[in-house]
Short mmCIF file of C-alpha atoms in Angstrom, two decimals:
data_model
loop_
_atom_site.label_atom_id
_atom_site.label_comp_id
_atom_site.label_asym_id
_atom_site.label_seq_id
_atom_site.Cartn_x
_atom_site.Cartn_y
_atom_site.Cartn_z
CA MET N 22 0.00 0.00 0.00
CA LYS N 23 1.29 3.47 -0.90
CA PRO N 24 2.14 5.85 1.99
CA ARG N 25 -0.64 8.24 0.98
CA MET N 26 -3.21 5.44 1.04
CA MET N 27 -1.88 4.22 4.38
CA VAL N 28 -2.31 7.67 5.92
CA LYS N 29 -5.83 7.96 4.52
CA SER N 30 -6.75 4.51 5.82
CA ALA N 31 -5.33 5.29 9.27
CA ALA N 32 -7.25 8.57 9.39
CA GLN N 33 -10.50 6.85 8.44
CA TRP N 34 -9.95 4.33 11.24
CA ALA N 35 -9.00 6.92 13.88
CA LEU N 36 -11.42 9.80 13.23
CA PRO N 37 -14.53 8.09 14.66
CA TYR N 38 -12.72 7.81 18.00
CA TRP N 39 -11.97 11.56 18.16
CA THR N 40 -14.84 12.45 20.47
CA ARG N 41 -14.66 14.02 23.89
CA GLY N 42 -15.17 11.75 26.89
CA PRO N 43 -14.20 11.24 30.55
CA ALA N 44 -11.19 9.22 31.65
CA GLY N 45 -12.09 5.58 32.16
CA ARG N 46 -14.21 5.48 29.04
CA GLU N 47 -14.62 2.00 27.60
CA THR N 48 -11.93 1.52 24.99
CA PRO N 49 -12.00 -0.91 22.06
CA GLN N 50 -9.11 -3.34 22.24
CA ASP N 51 -7.61 -2.34 18.87
CA LEU N 52 -7.54 1.34 19.90
CA PHE N 53 -6.09 0.47 23.32
CA LYS N 54 -3.22 -1.43 21.71
CA VAL N 55 -2.47 1.36 19.22
CA LEU N 56 -2.30 3.95 22.01
CA TYR N 57 0.14 1.91 24.07
CA LEU N 58 2.17 0.96 21.01
CA GLY N 59 2.55 4.72 20.61
CA TRP N 60 3.87 4.95 24.17
CA LEU N 61 6.35 2.16 23.50
CA VAL N 62 7.63 4.06 20.45
CA ALA N 63 7.79 7.35 22.38
CA PHE N 64 9.79 5.84 25.24
CA THR N 65 12.06 3.99 22.81
CA LEU N 66 12.96 7.28 21.11
CA LYS N 67 13.58 8.91 24.48
CA VAL N 68 15.78 6.04 25.65
CA LEU N 69 17.81 6.04 22.43
CA GLY N 70 18.43 9.74 22.96
CA SER N 71 19.31 9.38 26.62
CA ALA N 72 21.64 6.44 25.92
CA TRP N 73 23.72 8.78 23.77
CA ASP N 74 23.20 11.93 25.81
CA VAL N 75 25.60 11.44 28.74
CA SER N 76 28.37 10.14 26.48
CA TRP N 77 27.83 13.12 24.16
CA HIS N 78 28.22 15.60 27.04
CA PHE N 79 31.44 13.94 28.18
CA LYS N 80 32.86 14.68 24.71
CA TRP N 81 31.34 17.89 23.33
CA LEU N 82 30.40 21.27 24.71
CA ARG N 83 26.65 21.42 25.22
CA ASP N 84 24.47 22.02 22.15
CA ASP N 85 20.69 22.50 22.34
CA LEU N 86 20.29 20.84 18.91
CA ALA N 87 22.62 17.91 19.61
CA PRO N 88 21.46 14.63 18.00
CA PRO N 89 20.67 12.99 21.37
CA HIS N 90 18.42 15.92 22.25
CA LEU N 91 16.65 15.68 18.89
CA LEU N 92 15.94 11.98 19.43
CA ASN N 93 14.63 12.68 22.90
CA SER N 94 12.55 15.57 21.60
CA ALA N 95 10.93 13.31 18.98
CA GLY N 96 9.88 10.95 21.77
CA THR N 97 8.63 13.88 23.85
CA ALA N 98 6.56 15.21 20.92
CA LEU N 99 4.88 11.82 20.51
CA ALA N 100 4.30 11.59 24.28
CA LEU N 101 2.68 15.04 24.24
CA ALA N 102 0.39 13.99 21.37
CA LEU N 103 -0.65 10.85 23.27
CA THR N 104 -1.25 12.89 26.43
CA ILE N 105 -3.60 15.18 24.50
CA ILE N 106 -5.42 12.19 22.97
CA HIS N 107 -5.94 10.52 26.36
CA GLY N 108 -7.02 13.80 27.95
CA TYR N 109 -9.53 14.75 25.24
CA THR N 110 -11.06 11.37 24.48
CA GLY N 111 -10.72 9.61 27.85
CA TYR N 112 -9.73 6.43 26.03
CA GLY N 113 -7.14 4.00 27.39
CA VAL N 114 -6.75 5.46 30.89
CA ASP N 115 -8.57 5.74 34.18
CA LYS N 116 -8.55 9.00 36.14
CA ALA N 117 -5.44 8.14 38.15
CA ALA N 118 -3.43 7.16 35.08
CA LEU N 119 -4.49 10.30 33.21
CA ARG N 120 -3.54 12.59 36.07
CA LEU N 121 -0.11 10.99 36.40
CA ILE N 122 0.52 11.29 32.64
CA GLN N 123 -0.67 14.90 32.53
CA TRP N 124 1.34 15.97 35.57
CA GLY N 125 4.43 14.19 34.29
CA THR N 126 4.20 15.72 30.82
CA GLY N 127 3.53 19.14 32.32
CA ILE N 128 6.53 18.99 34.67
CA PHE N 129 8.77 17.84 31.83
CA LEU N 130 7.63 20.64 29.51
CA VAL N 131 8.19 23.24 32.24
CA ALA N 132 11.64 21.79 33.00
CA VAL N 133 12.86 22.09 29.39
CA PRO N 134 12.88 25.92 29.19
CA LEU N 135 14.11 26.16 32.79
CA ASP N 136 17.06 23.95 31.85
CA LEU N 137 17.81 26.12 28.80
CA ILE N 138 17.67 29.27 30.96
CA ASN N 139 19.93 27.61 33.52
CA HIS N 140 22.54 26.91 30.85
CA ARG N 141 22.31 30.44 29.47
CA ILE N 142 22.90 31.91 32.93
CA ASN N 143 25.32 29.42 34.49
CA GLY N 144 27.07 28.03 31.42
CA LEU N 145 27.97 24.35 31.46
CA ASP N 146 25.80 22.30 33.83
CA ILE N 147 28.39 19.78 34.95
CA THR N 148 26.30 17.29 36.87
CA SER N 149 23.29 15.15 36.00
CA TRP N 150 22.03 15.91 39.51
CA SER N 151 21.23 19.60 38.95
CA PRO N 152 17.72 20.91 39.86
CA SER N 153 16.63 21.48 36.26
CA HIS N 154 17.79 18.00 35.25
CA ILE N 155 16.04 16.44 38.23
CA MET N 156 12.81 18.09 37.10
CA LEU N 157 13.19 16.34 33.74
CA TYR N 158 13.57 12.97 35.47
CA VAL N 159 10.65 13.66 37.81
CA GLY N 160 8.42 14.61 34.89
CA THR N 161 9.34 11.44 33.03
CA PHE N 162 8.88 9.46 36.27
CA PHE N 163 5.24 10.48 36.60
CA MET N 164 4.61 10.12 32.87
CA ILE N 165 5.81 6.50 32.78
CA ALA N 166 4.06 5.76 36.09
CA GLY N 167 0.80 6.89 34.52
CA VAL N 168 1.38 4.73 31.44
CA ILE N 169 2.17 1.73 33.65
CA ARG N 170 -1.03 2.36 35.60
CA GLY N 171 -3.08 2.65 32.39
CA TRP N 172 -1.71 -0.56 30.92
CA PHE N 173 -2.00 -2.37 34.26
CA VAL N 174 -5.71 -1.67 34.69
CA GLY N 175 -6.66 -1.86 31.02
CA ALA N 176 -4.74 -4.60 29.24
CA LEU N 177 -6.36 -7.98 28.82
CA PRO N 178 -4.74 -10.84 30.77
CA GLY N 179 -2.16 -12.87 28.90
CA ARG N 180 1.45 -13.04 27.81
CA GLN N 181 1.32 -9.75 25.90
CA ARG N 182 0.10 -7.91 29.00
CA THR N 183 3.02 -9.27 31.02
CA ILE N 184 5.69 -8.54 28.41
CA VAL N 185 4.56 -4.98 27.73
CA LEU N 186 4.25 -4.24 31.45
CA GLY N 187 7.81 -5.49 31.86
CA ALA N 188 8.95 -3.26 28.99
CA PHE N 189 7.37 -0.20 30.60
CA PHE N 190 9.14 -1.03 33.87
CA ALA N 191 12.45 -1.31 31.98
CA PHE N 192 11.87 2.24 30.67
CA PHE N 193 10.97 3.27 34.22
CA LEU N 194 14.21 1.79 35.58
CA GLU N 195 16.23 3.54 32.85
CA ASN N 196 14.77 6.90 33.81
CA VAL N 197 15.34 6.39 37.55
CA HIS N 198 18.91 5.16 37.02
CA PHE N 199 19.78 7.86 34.45
CA PRO N 200 21.43 10.42 36.80
CA ALA N 201 23.75 7.71 38.16
CA GLN N 202 25.23 7.34 34.68
CA HIS N 203 27.25 10.49 35.35
CA GLN N 204 29.43 8.52 37.76
CA GLU N 205 29.51 5.49 35.43
CA TYR N 206 30.93 7.59 32.60
CA GLY N 207 33.00 9.69 34.96
CA ILE N 208 35.05 6.83 36.42
CA LEU N 209 36.27 5.71 32.99
CA SER N 210 36.95 9.29 31.90
CA ILE N 211 39.24 9.73 34.90
CA GLY N 212 40.89 6.41 34.04
CA ALA N 213 41.46 7.67 30.50
CA TRP N 214 43.09 10.84 31.86
CA ASP N 215 45.41 8.75 34.02
CA ASN N 216 46.34 6.81 30.86
CA HIS N 217 47.19 10.08 29.05
CA ARG N 218 44.06 9.96 26.93
CA VAL N 219 41.23 12.48 26.96
CA TYR N 220 37.77 11.83 25.53
CA ALA N 221 36.52 15.42 25.82
CA GLU N 222 37.29 18.06 23.20
CA ASP N 223 39.56 20.94 24.23
CA MET N 224 36.72 23.46 24.11
CA LEU N 225 34.75 21.47 26.70
CA LEU N 226 37.77 21.00 28.98
CA ASN N 227 38.74 24.66 28.81
CA PHE N 228 35.17 25.79 29.40
CA ALA N 229 34.82 23.53 32.45
CA ALA N 230 38.21 24.59 33.81
CA ASP N 231 37.38 28.29 33.41
CA GLN N 232 34.07 27.77 35.16
CA MET N 233 35.88 26.11 38.09
CA GLY N 234 38.67 28.68 38.10
CA ARG N 235 41.32 26.01 37.64
CA PRO N 236 43.79 24.86 34.99
CA VAL N 237 43.01 21.72 33.01
CA ASP N 238 44.45 19.19 35.47
CA ARG N 239 43.42 16.02 37.27
CA VAL N 240 41.61 17.88 40.05
CA MET N 241 39.49 19.61 37.43
CA MET N 242 38.83 16.28 35.71
CA VAL N 243 37.69 14.68 38.97
CA ASN N 244 35.42 17.63 39.75
CA PHE N 245 33.97 17.39 36.24
CA SER N 246 33.63 13.60 36.12
CA LEU N 247 32.62 12.80 39.72
CA PRO N 248 31.08 16.01 41.08
CA VAL N 249 28.95 14.32 43.76
CA PRO N 250 29.94 12.47 46.99
CA ASP N 251 31.27 8.94 46.45
CA PHE N 252 28.59 7.38 48.67
CA LEU N 253 25.79 8.65 46.44
CA TYR N 254 26.14 6.04 43.69
CA PRO N 255 25.80 2.83 45.75
CA VAL N 256 23.16 4.35 48.05
CA TYR N 257 21.10 5.57 45.10
CA VAL N 258 21.36 2.26 43.25
CA VAL N 259 20.16 0.35 46.32
CA ILE N 260 17.30 2.65 47.32
CA ALA N 261 15.96 3.98 44.01
CA GLY N 262 16.87 1.19 41.60
CA MET N 263 15.87 -1.69 43.85
CA ALA N 264 12.62 -0.01 44.91
CA VAL N 265 11.63 0.18 41.23
CA LEU N 266 12.39 -3.52 40.81
CA ALA N 267 10.39 -4.41 43.93
CA VAL N 268 7.37 -2.57 42.50
CA ALA N 269 7.89 -4.31 39.16
CA ARG N 270 7.79 -7.68 40.92
CA ILE N 271 4.65 -6.71 42.84
CA MET N 272 2.72 -5.52 39.79
CA ILE N 273 3.90 -8.06 37.19
CA GLY N 274 3.46 -10.89 39.66
CA LYS N 275 5.62 -13.43 37.84
CA VAL N 276 8.62 -15.33 39.23
CA GLY N 277 11.79 -13.61 38.04
CA SER N 278 10.04 -10.39 36.99
CA ALA N 279 12.53 -8.07 38.70
CA THR N 280 15.50 -9.94 37.22
CA ALA N 281 13.98 -9.80 33.73
CA VAL N 282 13.42 -6.03 33.95
CA ALA N 283 16.96 -5.36 35.21
CA ALA N 284 18.49 -7.72 32.65
CA ALA N 285 16.60 -6.01 29.81
CA TYR N 286 17.94 -2.59 30.82
CA VAL N 287 21.51 -3.83 31.32
CA ALA N 288 21.37 -5.71 28.00
CA PHE N 289 20.39 -2.49 26.23
CA ARG N 290 23.27 -0.60 27.83
CA THR N 291 25.63 -3.44 26.90
CA LEU N 292 24.54 -3.37 23.25
CA VAL N 293 24.98 0.40 23.06
CA TRP N 294 28.44 0.31 24.70
CA PRO N 295 30.47 -0.95 21.68
CA LEU N 296 28.57 1.40 19.35
CA LEU N 297 29.71 4.37 21.43
CA VAL N 298 33.29 3.08 21.59
CA VAL N 299 33.44 2.49 17.83
CA GLY N 300 32.00 5.97 17.31
CA ASP N 301 34.82 7.40 19.46
CA PHE N 302 32.49 8.46 22.25
CA PRO N 303 33.32 8.00 25.94
CA PRO N 304 32.35 4.57 27.38
CA SER N 305 30.68 3.91 30.71
CA ALA N 306 31.01 1.38 33.50
CA LEU N 307 28.01 -0.88 32.92
CA PRO N 308 25.63 -1.46 35.89
CA PHE N 309 25.60 -5.27 35.98
CA VAL N 310 25.17 -4.82 39.72
CA LEU N 311 21.48 -4.13 39.05
CA ILE N 312 21.01 -7.77 38.04
CA ALA N 313 22.59 -9.02 41.27
CA GLY N 314 20.21 -6.87 43.28
CA ALA N 315 17.22 -7.89 41.14
CA VAL N 316 17.86 -11.59 41.76
CA CYS N 317 17.67 -10.91 45.50
CA VAL N 318 14.46 -8.92 45.04
CA ASP N 319 12.92 -11.95 43.35
CA LEU N 320 14.24 -14.27 46.06
CA ALA N 321 12.62 -12.12 48.73
CA PHE N 322 9.20 -12.74 47.19
CA VAL N 323 9.39 -16.34 48.35
CA LEU N 324 8.05 -14.75 51.55
CA ARG N 325 4.36 -13.94 51.12
CA ALA N 326 3.97 -11.50 53.99
CA PRO N 327 4.90 -7.95 52.85
CA VAL N 328 6.70 -6.77 56.00
CA PRO N 329 9.03 -9.78 56.48
CA ARG N 330 9.61 -9.75 52.70
CA ALA N 331 10.71 -6.11 52.80
CA VAL N 332 12.97 -6.64 55.83
CA VAL N 333 14.69 -9.76 54.51
CA GLY N 334 14.79 -8.39 50.97
CA SER N 335 16.45 -5.14 52.05
CA VAL N 336 19.22 -7.04 53.83
CA LEU N 337 19.79 -9.45 50.94
CA VAL N 338 19.69 -6.76 48.26
CA THR N 339 22.03 -4.36 50.08
CA ALA N 340 24.58 -7.12 50.71
CA ALA N 341 24.32 -8.31 47.09
CA VAL N 342 24.69 -4.82 45.57
CA TYR N 343 27.69 -3.82 47.69
CA GLY N 344 29.31 -7.21 47.20
CA ALA N 345 28.70 -7.11 43.45
CA LEU N 346 30.12 -3.59 43.22
CA THR N 347 33.32 -4.78 44.88
CA VAL N 348 33.67 -7.73 42.50
CA GLN N 349 32.59 -5.75 39.46
CA SER N 350 35.12 -3.00 40.11
CA GLY N 351 38.01 -5.41 39.67
CA VAL N 352 36.64 -7.87 37.12
CA LEU N 353 35.08 -5.35 34.76
CA GLY N 354 37.94 -2.95 35.34
CA SER N 355 40.34 -5.54 33.94
CA LEU N 356 38.00 -6.19 31.01
CA TYR N 357 37.67 -2.48 30.20
CA SER N 358 41.46 -2.12 30.43
CA THR N 359 41.91 -4.88 27.84
CA ILE N 360 39.23 -3.62 25.45
CA LEU N 361 40.19 0.05 25.66
CA GLY N 362 43.95 -0.54 25.69
CA GLN N 363 44.42 1.24 29.02
CA THR N 364 45.65 0.21 32.48
CA ASN N 365 44.27 0.22 36.02
CA LEU N 366 40.68 1.03 35.10
CA TYR N 367 37.85 0.58 37.60
CA GLY N 368 34.67 -1.27 36.70
CA THR N 369 32.39 0.82 38.93
CA PRO N 370 32.24 4.31 40.42
CA PRO N 371 33.90 4.73 43.83
CA LEU N 372 32.42 2.61 46.60
CA VAL N 373 32.03 3.68 50.24
CA PRO N 374 31.36 0.43 52.18
CA SER N 375 30.25 2.26 55.33
CA SER N 376 27.30 3.71 53.44
CA ALA N 377 25.71 0.25 53.18
CA ILE N 378 23.85 0.68 56.47
CA TRP N 379 22.15 3.85 55.23
CA ALA N 380 21.41 2.27 51.87
CA GLY N 381 19.78 -0.71 53.58
CA ILE N 382 17.69 1.46 55.90
CA GLY N 383 16.63 3.66 53.00
CA LEU N 384 15.62 0.66 50.92
CA LEU N 385 13.63 -0.83 53.81
CA VAL N 386 11.65 2.40 54.18
CA ALA N 387 11.09 2.63 50.41
CA TRP N 388 10.13 -1.05 50.10
CA LEU N 389 7.66 -0.91 52.99
CA THR N 390 6.15 2.23 51.48
CA CYS N 391 5.78 0.54 48.10
CA GLU N 392 4.14 -2.52 49.68
CA TRP N 393 1.69 -0.30 51.56
CA LEU N 394 0.83 1.77 48.48
CA ALA N 395 0.43 -1.35 46.35
CA GLY N 396 -2.12 -2.69 48.81
CA ARG N 397 -3.92 0.64 49.19
CA TRP N 398 -4.16 1.31 45.45
CA ASN N 399 -4.78 -2.30 44.36
CA LEU N 400 -1.55 -2.52 42.41
CA ARG N 401 -0.70 -6.14 43.11
CA ALA N 402 -0.97 -8.50 40.16
CA ALA N 403 -3.59 -10.56 41.99
CA ASP N 404 -5.77 -7.48 42.53
CA GLN N 405 -6.73 -7.18 38.88
CA PRO N 406 -10.08 -8.57 37.70
CA ILE N 407 -10.23 -11.18 34.98
CA GLU N 408 -11.69 -8.61 32.59
CA ALA N 409 -9.75 -5.38 32.07
CA ARG N 410 -11.57 -2.26 33.24
CA VAL N 411 -11.20 0.02 30.21
CA ILE N 412 -11.69 -2.48 27.40
CA ALA N 413 -14.86 -2.83 25.37
CA THR N 414 -15.46 -5.48 22.76
CA ALA N 415 -17.13 -3.29 20.19
CA ALA N 416 -15.79 -0.34 18.24
CA PRO N 417 -17.88 2.83 18.08
#
């Protein structure tokens, strides 16, 4: 079929649905699937952009029209279109899902100009943890949470429901873990400096050095590459990353769900890694540690009672993550050294073992909170009725 005919056919199919209605409106199954296929495409575009984004900013001076930003913007444009469709027609979402999507999209759109203004005023924004960047992550957080909610309450039971829900949680994990990539790229950039190799262009190095009021030296490189406390990376991975995986296991409800979500994200990062290296972009230390923690999350769900599960799970996960970081630092460091032709590289960002107690306590609080919210909002896999709530069998 010719493209023109395809567009005409798609328009003829879609136009009858373009009527105003409240959220929670009964949605034909074919329309429901098209809407959430759109979300999968939107998040894929955003992830492809973000996978390139950190590496790009470790090489080039910031550019508003950089290719990673354009990819991300294409995904954002599609997400905005879907938000408008859900909001106007009421199809494919209940009220809670719609509010989450609308709030998330709104926060993200407000954060974009604020981030641009921040760069105009303050120059190079060295860390992924800046306020304007955090707003972008928070906006995406609520957006994906709303999409997960919509799919969770609306998709018909079956294998497709489980796989797509897992995919949305992989996107969710990517967004939550994104700021920690600064340290993952930073540790190998410092290693490259120590091996008399620099990934960043001179303009970026000089700009960063001038902003810090220092010459281009190792102290400047450390401040540029690892600008946050060393304890932040392991504590954040344990609390934020593992809490996401615990929720994934609760809502998907299948044995090994958390491990599958973590493995999917790490597999994506692993596939992108050689593409960046071949393209002469800075590499990152890959977060295989997420899989070790995810396995322990799944093991904890052998316990059926939520409170004992959270307590035992927090201990197991914290020990597994900190242990895996120690092993990964040496094993992957040696592998990176061989592949990149450098010496004495580390396979993870710096580790502060004493921070494990705070990471474990933080995860316990987060896990218990997630268990409580899942029960209160009927988010457990077993809570869903046999028939999806927002699906109708007949088209309008």
